[in-house]
Every structure is written in structure tokens, then in C-alpha cells.
Amino acid sequence: QETIDLTRAMVDVGDRIAWGRSPIADKHCVGGLPGNRTTPIVVAIAVAAGLTMPKTSSRAITSPAGTADVMETLTRIDLDLPQMRKVVEREGGCFVWGGSLSLSPADDILIRVERPLDIDSDAQLVASVLSKKIAAGATHALIDVPVGPTAKVRSDEDAGRLQTLLEQVAAALGIQLRVVRTHGTQPVGRGIGPALEAHDVLAVLRGAASAPVDLRMRSLALAAELLEFCGHSLPGTGHSEAWRLLDSGAAWDKFQAICEAQGGLRTPGVAALRSPIVAERSGYVAGIDSRRLARVAKLAGAPDAATAGLELHVGLGDPVERGQPLFTLHAQAPGELTYAKEYLGTHPIITLGDEVAR
């Protein structure tokens, strides 16, 4: 009840948008899985399908990048409410930083407290996410909950508690909600950090041969869920529709159109400094610690330095030879590169074994 009351109060102290139609779609990931930048791709697919999806996003709280940080490397995101409405009415969707709007403004104050303390509790997470969705006029919200030993949500039991809280608060406040649990055993994509993740998003949308397969497949699965949840696609048909919209280039065209409507599409930058971290022995990738990985990317300068972070070269189960690069650190300042390397000296993020991880 406390979380319900907090969420309602956070909605009531700010503006609230009414779109005059339904459904109004939204999608959010609770975080904790580096590189899981599916939202821009899902929005592009959903809006290309004809759904209305006014996406507001926050900056990173405890991670090396939030959706707003990533999209800021690609287009203008600090739109006010009239500008946001104009983009949505024209294109069907948008990518806007919630901090530039007066939608649940108390949430932005709380986030400013949470970020330096490196905390993101379940109750505050639920109030934060749902207050923003409701204030932005969403009627249907799809919530991605990655579950893994080093993710934010570490077990099915933890996921169950969070799901119950999300569902109870959503029901009390009148928003349709669907929770999707996804695998959180390793990072998604290759880039960790705003610009690096933006490059991955562009590769998927453009259908590049080099696009990360895991980011593409997760985005398609979530887009399919959203299309069916909002009633656009019949049960069991959302996946084929999502594939068609992505592979035909329709999602990429819509993404470009939204960015142009917000001020133009930019090319993400690249870091001035790069340093590969190599394997000290041969073997197979047995584990990737997502929490330590996020810490390393932040020490390298992300998200404040948009081009900083790291680029992964291996995944779970991959064979590795001694001296082979496991990942490459990206930084703008020598000091931050040194901090990241010093941390790695006592906190390895990739463990190697003699057998293939199962």
C-alpha cells in the first residue's frame, strides 16, 4: 500500500498527458544487465506497426548507460511537453528524457539521490517506473525483468516478488501491465556505455551483418510480446510481424523519422583512448560478472563521457586462446583508463574454465 500511495502521489504532483486514444504502449527494462539496449529497437518496431508509443526514459542510475544516455548520442532528447506531443502526433512515437518534462518530477529528485548512493530499491523502482508510464499516458506497459546471478534481479524468487509488486501497483492505478522474465546470465550486445550501445542499436536497425545477434533476438521477442499485448497482433503472430518490420527496413525508416522530428539523427562518437584486455590463459568463457563489468565501464568514464565504456569480444562458452582480447576499454581521459585497469587487477570480470560452460 505504501508503494501504491507513493506512486499515486508522484503522478499527482506533475503533469499528466492524455492522448485521447488507446492503446498507448510503453516498454521498460528494470536494468542490471549491461548492454541490454532493446528499447530503441522495440519502439521503432512498435511504431512502424502503427502503435502509439511516447517513450520517456531516465538516465543511468546505477548502470553505465540508460536509454536516455544512449539516445542522446543519436538525437535531441530534451523536448518539452508541446514538442513531445508534436513529434508523437507526427510520427507515432518519440525518445524523450523524462527529466526535461514535468511528468512525475519527484522521481527525478529521488534519482538524483539514488545515483551517488548507488541504490535502486524495488519499491522505489516500481514507483519510479509506473509513475512515469502513467503520467506519460501509457495504457499498456511491458516490463522486461532480466534474471541472473550477477544481474540486478538474481533469482526467480526475487523476480517473483518484484513482479507481484509491479502487478499490484499497476492494478491499483489502472494501467495494463505484462512482465516478461528474460535471461540475465551475461551482458547483451557488444558495447557497454552510451555511444558503444548506440552503435549496436544502429547495427541491428540497419540489418548490418555485424549486428549483435543476441540484441536483435531479444528486441524481436520483446517487440512481439508488445504487439500481442496491445492487441495489434493475434496471439502467436507477433514474432513474424516484428521480424517483417525489422527485416524490411520499416523499423529503421521509422527510427530515422522520429529522430529527424526531434532535431536530426547524429552519428555516435568514438573514444580517444582504447586499451584491449587479453586472456592470461587458454580455455572457455565460464562466467561474466555483470556487476563488475558495469563498474569497470563506469570507472572508464561512462555514462558522463558518452564514448567511454567497454566493448566485449567474447560470450559465455566461447573458446579463448592465451593473449586473445576479451574486451577493449574505451576512455576519454588517461586517468579514467588507469582507474579501470587498476580495478581489473583485483576484480576480474571474465572467468575462464577448462570446459565449455553449460
Short mmCIF file of C-alpha atoms in Angstrom, two decimals:
data_model
loop_
_atom_site.label_atom_id
_atom_site.label_comp_id
_atom_site.label_asym_id
_atom_site.label_seq_id
_atom_site.Cartn_x
_atom_site.Cartn_y
_atom_site.Cartn_z
CA GLN A 1 0.00 0.00 0.00
CA GLU A 2 2.88 2.36 0.73
CA THR A 3 4.23 1.84 -2.79
CA ILE A 4 0.77 2.37 -4.30
CA ASP A 5 0.38 5.62 -2.34
CA LEU A 6 3.88 6.80 -3.28
CA THR A 7 3.31 6.05 -6.97
CA ARG A 8 -0.04 7.89 -6.97
CA ALA A 9 1.50 10.89 -5.18
CA MET A 10 4.38 11.02 -7.69
CA VAL A 11 1.87 11.11 -10.55
CA ASP A 12 -0.31 13.74 -8.89
CA VAL A 13 2.43 16.33 -8.30
CA GLY A 14 3.31 16.59 -12.00
CA ASP A 15 1.70 16.95 -15.40
CA ARG A 16 -0.22 14.10 -16.98
CA ILE A 17 -0.68 13.59 -20.71
CA ALA A 18 -3.96 12.39 -22.25
CA TRP A 19 -3.66 11.16 -25.85
CA GLY A 20 -7.35 10.63 -26.47
CA ARG A 21 -6.91 7.11 -27.79
CA SER A 22 -5.92 3.60 -26.74
CA PRO A 23 -3.73 1.65 -26.59
CA ILE A 24 -0.74 3.82 -25.69
CA ALA A 25 2.24 1.47 -25.45
CA ASP A 26 5.33 1.55 -23.28
CA LYS A 27 8.21 -0.80 -22.58
CA HIS A 28 10.75 -0.69 -19.77
CA CYS A 29 13.62 -2.83 -18.51
CA VAL A 30 14.31 -2.88 -14.77
CA GLY A 31 18.03 -2.85 -15.57
CA GLY A 32 21.01 -4.65 -14.13
CA LEU A 33 22.11 -6.23 -17.41
CA PRO A 34 24.80 -4.21 -19.23
CA GLY A 35 24.22 -3.57 -22.93
CA ASN A 36 20.55 -4.61 -22.86
CA ARG A 37 19.57 -1.66 -25.05
CA THR A 38 16.43 -3.16 -26.60
CA THR A 39 14.09 -0.20 -26.00
CA PRO A 40 15.01 1.96 -29.04
CA ILE A 41 14.63 -1.08 -31.31
CA VAL A 42 11.32 -2.14 -29.75
CA VAL A 43 9.94 1.41 -30.07
CA ALA A 44 10.94 1.57 -33.74
CA ILE A 45 9.25 -1.77 -34.49
CA ALA A 46 6.10 -0.98 -32.48
CA VAL A 47 5.61 2.48 -34.01
CA ALA A 48 6.30 1.11 -37.51
CA ALA A 49 3.47 -1.35 -36.80
CA GLY A 50 1.12 1.54 -36.08
CA LEU A 51 1.15 1.62 -32.28
CA THR A 52 1.45 4.92 -30.42
CA MET A 53 4.50 4.83 -28.14
CA PRO A 54 5.58 8.10 -26.47
CA LYS A 55 8.76 6.78 -24.85
CA THR A 56 10.17 8.72 -21.93
CA SER A 57 13.36 7.38 -20.38
CA SER A 58 15.66 8.15 -17.48
CA ARG A 59 19.41 8.49 -17.43
CA ALA A 60 21.53 5.81 -15.80
CA ILE A 61 21.04 5.39 -12.06
CA THR A 62 23.45 2.55 -11.19
CA SER A 63 24.43 1.43 -14.72
CA PRO A 64 26.98 2.67 -17.31
CA ALA A 65 24.14 3.90 -19.56
CA GLY A 66 20.41 4.47 -19.55
CA THR A 67 18.21 4.65 -22.63
CA ALA A 68 18.24 8.46 -22.42
CA ASP A 69 22.06 8.49 -22.32
CA VAL A 70 22.22 6.25 -25.40
CA MET A 71 19.60 8.18 -27.39
CA GLU A 72 21.32 11.47 -26.55
CA THR A 73 24.28 10.35 -28.66
CA LEU A 74 21.87 9.98 -31.61
CA THR A 75 19.37 12.84 -31.38
CA ARG A 76 17.96 15.61 -29.22
CA ILE A 77 16.08 14.21 -26.21
CA ASP A 78 15.38 17.29 -24.01
CA LEU A 79 11.98 18.08 -25.52
CA ASP A 80 9.27 19.88 -23.54
CA LEU A 81 5.66 18.64 -23.49
CA PRO A 82 4.40 20.60 -26.54
CA GLN A 83 7.44 19.48 -28.57
CA MET A 84 6.99 15.88 -27.44
CA ARG A 85 3.30 15.92 -28.38
CA LYS A 86 4.12 17.36 -31.80
CA VAL A 87 6.62 14.56 -32.52
CA VAL A 88 4.24 11.83 -31.34
CA GLU A 89 1.30 13.21 -33.32
CA ARG A 90 3.51 13.36 -36.42
CA GLU A 91 5.42 10.08 -36.14
CA GLY A 92 3.55 7.96 -33.56
CA GLY A 93 6.40 7.80 -31.06
CA CYS A 94 9.35 9.61 -29.51
CA PHE A 95 12.51 9.21 -27.44
CA VAL A 96 12.48 11.84 -24.70
CA TRP A 97 14.46 12.27 -21.48
CA GLY A 98 11.95 12.29 -18.64
CA GLY A 99 13.99 14.88 -16.75
CA SER A 100 13.13 17.54 -19.34
CA LEU A 101 9.42 17.08 -18.67
CA SER A 102 7.24 17.71 -15.62
CA LEU A 103 5.97 14.12 -15.62
CA SER A 104 6.44 12.67 -12.12
CA PRO A 105 9.06 15.35 -11.28
CA ALA A 106 9.53 13.93 -7.77
CA ASP A 107 11.08 10.86 -9.43
CA ASP A 108 13.89 12.97 -10.90
CA ILE A 109 14.68 14.35 -7.42
CA LEU A 110 14.77 10.83 -5.95
CA ILE A 111 17.02 9.60 -8.78
CA ARG A 112 19.49 12.41 -8.02
CA VAL A 113 19.72 10.98 -4.50
CA GLU A 114 19.93 7.35 -5.62
CA ARG A 115 22.68 7.82 -8.21
CA PRO A 116 25.58 8.84 -5.92
CA LEU A 117 24.46 6.30 -3.30
CA ASP A 118 24.34 3.58 -5.98
CA ILE A 119 20.96 2.26 -4.77
CA ASP A 120 17.79 1.32 -6.65
CA SER A 121 15.37 -0.44 -4.28
CA ASP A 122 12.42 -2.49 -5.54
CA ALA A 123 9.72 -0.23 -4.04
CA GLN A 124 11.30 2.93 -5.43
CA LEU A 125 11.94 1.21 -8.76
CA VAL A 126 8.25 0.30 -9.08
CA ALA A 127 7.06 3.77 -8.07
CA SER A 128 9.56 5.39 -10.43
CA VAL A 129 8.72 3.23 -13.44
CA LEU A 130 4.94 3.19 -13.11
CA SER A 131 4.55 6.86 -12.17
CA LYS A 132 6.41 7.84 -15.34
CA LYS A 133 4.35 5.47 -17.51
CA ILE A 134 1.03 6.67 -16.08
CA ALA A 135 1.99 10.36 -16.29
CA ALA A 136 3.02 9.89 -19.94
CA GLY A 137 -0.43 8.48 -20.71
CA ALA A 138 0.52 4.83 -21.20
CA THR A 139 -2.30 2.29 -21.06
CA HIS A 140 -0.15 -0.82 -21.65
CA ALA A 141 3.34 -1.31 -20.17
CA LEU A 142 5.64 -4.24 -20.95
CA ILE A 143 8.30 -4.75 -18.26
CA ASP A 144 11.49 -6.70 -19.01
CA VAL A 145 12.99 -8.35 -15.91
CA PRO A 146 16.39 -9.96 -16.63
CA VAL A 147 17.23 -12.66 -14.08
CA GLY A 148 20.79 -13.85 -13.48
CA PRO A 149 23.40 -14.45 -10.77
CA THR A 150 25.09 -11.06 -11.27
CA ALA A 151 22.09 -9.11 -12.63
CA LYS A 152 20.01 -6.71 -10.53
CA VAL A 153 17.39 -9.46 -10.09
CA ARG A 154 19.38 -12.54 -9.11
CA SER A 155 16.82 -15.32 -8.73
CA ASP A 156 13.32 -16.41 -9.78
CA GLU A 157 12.22 -15.80 -6.19
CA ASP A 158 13.41 -12.18 -6.35
CA ALA A 159 11.77 -11.79 -9.77
CA GLY A 160 8.51 -13.16 -8.38
CA ARG A 161 8.46 -10.61 -5.56
CA LEU A 162 9.19 -7.75 -7.94
CA GLN A 163 6.57 -8.96 -10.42
CA THR A 164 3.91 -9.18 -7.71
CA LEU A 165 4.69 -5.65 -6.54
CA LEU A 166 4.57 -4.31 -10.11
CA GLU A 167 1.28 -6.05 -10.84
CA GLN A 168 -0.40 -4.94 -7.60
CA VAL A 169 0.58 -1.30 -8.05
CA ALA A 170 -0.38 -1.32 -11.75
CA ALA A 171 -3.78 -2.83 -10.95
CA ALA A 172 -4.44 -0.25 -8.25
CA LEU A 173 -3.61 2.62 -10.59
CA GLY A 174 -5.42 1.30 -13.67
CA ILE A 175 -2.60 0.53 -16.11
CA GLN A 176 -2.36 -2.77 -18.03
CA LEU A 177 0.95 -4.49 -17.29
CA ARG A 178 2.80 -7.55 -18.56
CA VAL A 179 6.07 -8.76 -17.01
CA VAL A 180 8.50 -10.75 -19.16
CA ARG A 181 11.37 -12.55 -17.42
CA THR A 182 14.46 -12.82 -19.62
CA HIS A 183 17.86 -14.49 -19.27
CA GLY A 184 20.35 -12.32 -17.40
CA THR A 185 23.38 -14.59 -17.25
CA GLN A 186 25.59 -12.35 -19.39
CA PRO A 187 25.64 -8.86 -20.95
CA VAL A 188 23.76 -8.17 -24.18
CA GLY A 189 25.37 -6.90 -27.36
CA ARG A 190 28.99 -5.83 -27.53
CA GLY A 191 29.06 -2.21 -26.40
CA ILE A 192 28.73 -1.09 -22.78
CA GLY A 193 28.40 2.70 -22.49
CA PRO A 194 26.20 5.28 -24.27
CA ALA A 195 27.91 5.64 -27.67
CA LEU A 196 29.03 2.00 -27.82
CA GLU A 197 25.47 0.80 -27.15
CA ALA A 198 24.14 3.28 -29.72
CA HIS A 199 26.40 1.72 -32.37
CA ASP A 200 24.89 -1.70 -31.52
CA VAL A 201 21.34 -0.33 -31.80
CA LEU A 202 22.07 1.21 -35.21
CA ALA A 203 23.63 -2.03 -36.45
CA VAL A 204 20.50 -4.01 -35.53
CA LEU A 205 18.11 -1.47 -37.05
CA ARG A 206 20.13 -1.25 -40.26
CA GLY A 207 20.33 -5.03 -40.57
CA ALA A 208 24.13 -4.97 -40.61
CA ALA A 209 25.89 -8.33 -40.85
CA SER A 210 27.97 -7.32 -37.82
CA ALA A 211 24.92 -6.59 -35.62
CA PRO A 212 24.90 -8.41 -32.25
CA VAL A 213 22.61 -11.42 -32.69
CA ASP A 214 21.58 -11.51 -29.01
CA LEU A 215 20.46 -7.86 -29.01
CA ARG A 216 18.49 -8.44 -32.21
CA MET A 217 16.75 -11.57 -30.90
CA ARG A 218 15.86 -10.06 -27.51
CA SER A 219 14.45 -6.97 -29.20
CA LEU A 220 12.34 -9.05 -31.57
CA ALA A 221 10.99 -11.20 -28.73
CA LEU A 222 10.01 -8.15 -26.66
CA ALA A 223 8.51 -6.35 -29.66
CA ALA A 224 6.43 -9.45 -30.42
CA GLU A 225 5.15 -9.52 -26.83
CA LEU A 226 4.22 -5.84 -27.04
CA LEU A 227 2.40 -6.19 -30.37
CA GLU A 228 0.30 -9.05 -28.99
CA PHE A 229 -0.23 -7.41 -25.58
CA CYS A 230 -1.58 -4.24 -27.19
CA GLY A 231 -3.90 -6.21 -29.46
CA HIS A 232 -2.13 -5.30 -32.70
CA SER A 233 -1.20 -8.92 -33.44
CA LEU A 234 -3.11 -12.09 -32.69
CA PRO A 235 -1.54 -14.44 -30.12
CA GLY A 236 1.33 -16.32 -31.73
CA THR A 237 1.70 -13.93 -34.68
CA GLY A 238 3.62 -11.06 -33.08
CA HIS A 239 7.02 -12.57 -33.75
CA SER A 240 6.54 -12.86 -37.53
CA GLU A 241 5.21 -9.28 -37.64
CA ALA A 242 8.17 -7.96 -35.64
CA TRP A 243 10.63 -9.79 -37.91
CA ARG A 244 8.92 -8.42 -41.02
CA LEU A 245 9.07 -4.83 -39.77
CA LEU A 246 12.74 -5.10 -38.81
CA ASP A 247 13.98 -7.03 -41.85
CA SER A 248 12.04 -4.92 -44.35
CA GLY A 249 13.68 -1.73 -43.11
CA ALA A 250 10.35 -0.29 -41.93
CA ALA A 251 11.57 -0.06 -38.31
CA TRP A 252 14.80 1.64 -39.41
CA ASP A 253 12.84 4.14 -41.53
CA LYS A 254 10.57 4.93 -38.57
CA PHE A 255 13.53 5.31 -36.19
CA GLN A 256 15.14 7.81 -38.56
CA ALA A 257 11.86 9.70 -38.96
CA ILE A 258 11.41 10.03 -35.18
CA CYS A 259 15.00 11.25 -34.74
CA GLU A 260 14.60 13.75 -37.59
CA ALA A 261 11.41 15.06 -36.00
CA GLN A 262 13.32 15.55 -32.72
CA GLY A 263 16.11 17.55 -34.35
CA GLY A 264 18.09 15.18 -36.57
CA LEU A 265 19.96 11.87 -36.43
CA ARG A 266 23.61 12.04 -35.39
CA THR A 267 26.45 9.54 -35.63
CA PRO A 268 27.68 8.45 -32.16
CA GLY A 269 31.24 9.42 -31.35
CA VAL A 270 34.25 7.19 -30.62
CA ALA A 271 36.61 7.28 -27.66
CA ALA A 272 40.05 8.87 -27.90
CA LEU A 273 41.70 6.07 -25.92
CA ARG A 274 41.34 2.30 -26.31
CA SER A 275 43.09 -0.50 -24.45
CA PRO A 276 42.48 -4.22 -25.08
CA ILE A 277 42.38 -6.59 -22.09
CA VAL A 278 43.69 -10.01 -23.09
CA ALA A 279 43.29 -13.54 -21.74
CA GLU A 280 46.10 -14.72 -19.49
CA ARG A 281 45.40 -18.38 -20.32
CA SER A 282 43.57 -20.52 -22.85
CA GLY A 283 40.19 -22.06 -22.06
CA TYR A 284 36.48 -21.36 -22.35
CA VAL A 285 34.49 -18.41 -21.03
CA ALA A 286 32.89 -19.82 -17.88
CA GLY A 287 31.40 -16.64 -16.41
CA ILE A 288 30.92 -12.90 -16.94
CA ASP A 289 30.25 -10.78 -13.85
CA SER A 290 27.74 -8.13 -14.99
CA ARG A 291 28.08 -6.06 -11.82
CA ARG A 292 31.85 -5.81 -12.06
CA LEU A 293 31.61 -5.19 -15.79
CA ALA A 294 29.27 -2.25 -15.16
CA ARG A 295 31.68 -0.95 -12.53
CA VAL A 296 34.62 -1.10 -14.94
CA ALA A 297 32.67 0.76 -17.63
CA LYS A 298 31.77 3.48 -15.12
CA LEU A 299 35.38 3.79 -13.94
CA ALA A 300 36.36 4.25 -17.59
CA GLY A 301 34.08 7.29 -17.64
CA ALA A 302 30.60 6.10 -18.65
CA PRO A 303 27.98 7.50 -18.78
CA ASP A 304 29.28 11.06 -18.21
CA ALA A 305 31.81 10.56 -21.00
CA ALA A 306 29.44 9.32 -23.71
CA THR A 307 32.10 7.47 -25.72
CA ALA A 308 33.60 5.69 -22.68
CA GLY A 309 32.90 2.13 -21.59
CA LEU A 310 34.00 -1.19 -22.97
CA GLU A 311 33.47 -3.41 -25.98
CA LEU A 312 33.06 -7.16 -25.40
CA HIS A 313 34.69 -9.64 -27.76
CA VAL A 314 33.58 -12.94 -26.18
CA GLY A 315 30.47 -14.54 -24.68
CA LEU A 316 29.70 -17.47 -22.41
CA GLY A 317 31.08 -20.75 -23.73
CA ASP A 318 33.41 -19.18 -26.30
CA PRO A 319 36.86 -20.75 -26.71
CA VAL A 320 39.71 -18.37 -25.87
CA GLU A 321 43.43 -18.53 -26.63
CA ARG A 322 46.07 -17.03 -24.37
CA GLY A 323 46.73 -13.42 -25.44
CA GLN A 324 43.35 -13.08 -27.19
CA PRO A 325 41.44 -9.84 -26.44
CA LEU A 326 38.49 -10.46 -24.13
CA PHE A 327 37.25 -6.87 -24.27
CA THR A 328 38.54 -3.39 -25.06
CA LEU A 329 38.33 -0.46 -22.65
CA HIS A 330 37.26 2.88 -24.15
CA ALA A 331 38.02 6.16 -22.36
CA GLN A 332 38.39 9.88 -22.98
CA ALA A 333 40.88 10.54 -20.18
CA PRO A 334 44.10 8.65 -19.29
CA GLY A 335 43.27 8.79 -15.58
CA GLU A 336 39.94 7.04 -16.04
CA LEU A 337 41.56 4.36 -18.19
CA THR A 338 44.08 3.79 -15.38
CA TYR A 339 41.30 3.57 -12.75
CA ALA A 340 39.52 0.91 -14.79
CA LYS A 341 42.70 -1.14 -15.26
CA GLU A 342 43.58 -0.94 -11.57
CA TYR A 343 40.13 -2.23 -10.64
CA LEU A 344 40.52 -5.12 -13.08
CA GLY A 345 43.75 -6.09 -11.35
CA THR A 346 41.80 -7.27 -8.31
CA HIS A 347 38.29 -7.69 -9.74
CA PRO A 348 38.34 -9.81 -12.92
CA ILE A 349 35.04 -9.74 -14.82
CA ILE A 350 35.58 -12.75 -17.09
CA THR A 351 36.46 -16.17 -15.71
CA LEU A 352 37.87 -18.94 -17.87
CA GLY A 353 37.44 -22.68 -17.39
CA ASP A 354 38.77 -25.84 -18.99
CA GLU A 355 35.36 -26.95 -20.24
CA VAL A 356 32.51 -25.29 -22.12
CA ALA A 357 30.09 -23.56 -19.71
CA ARG A 358 26.64 -25.13 -19.65
#
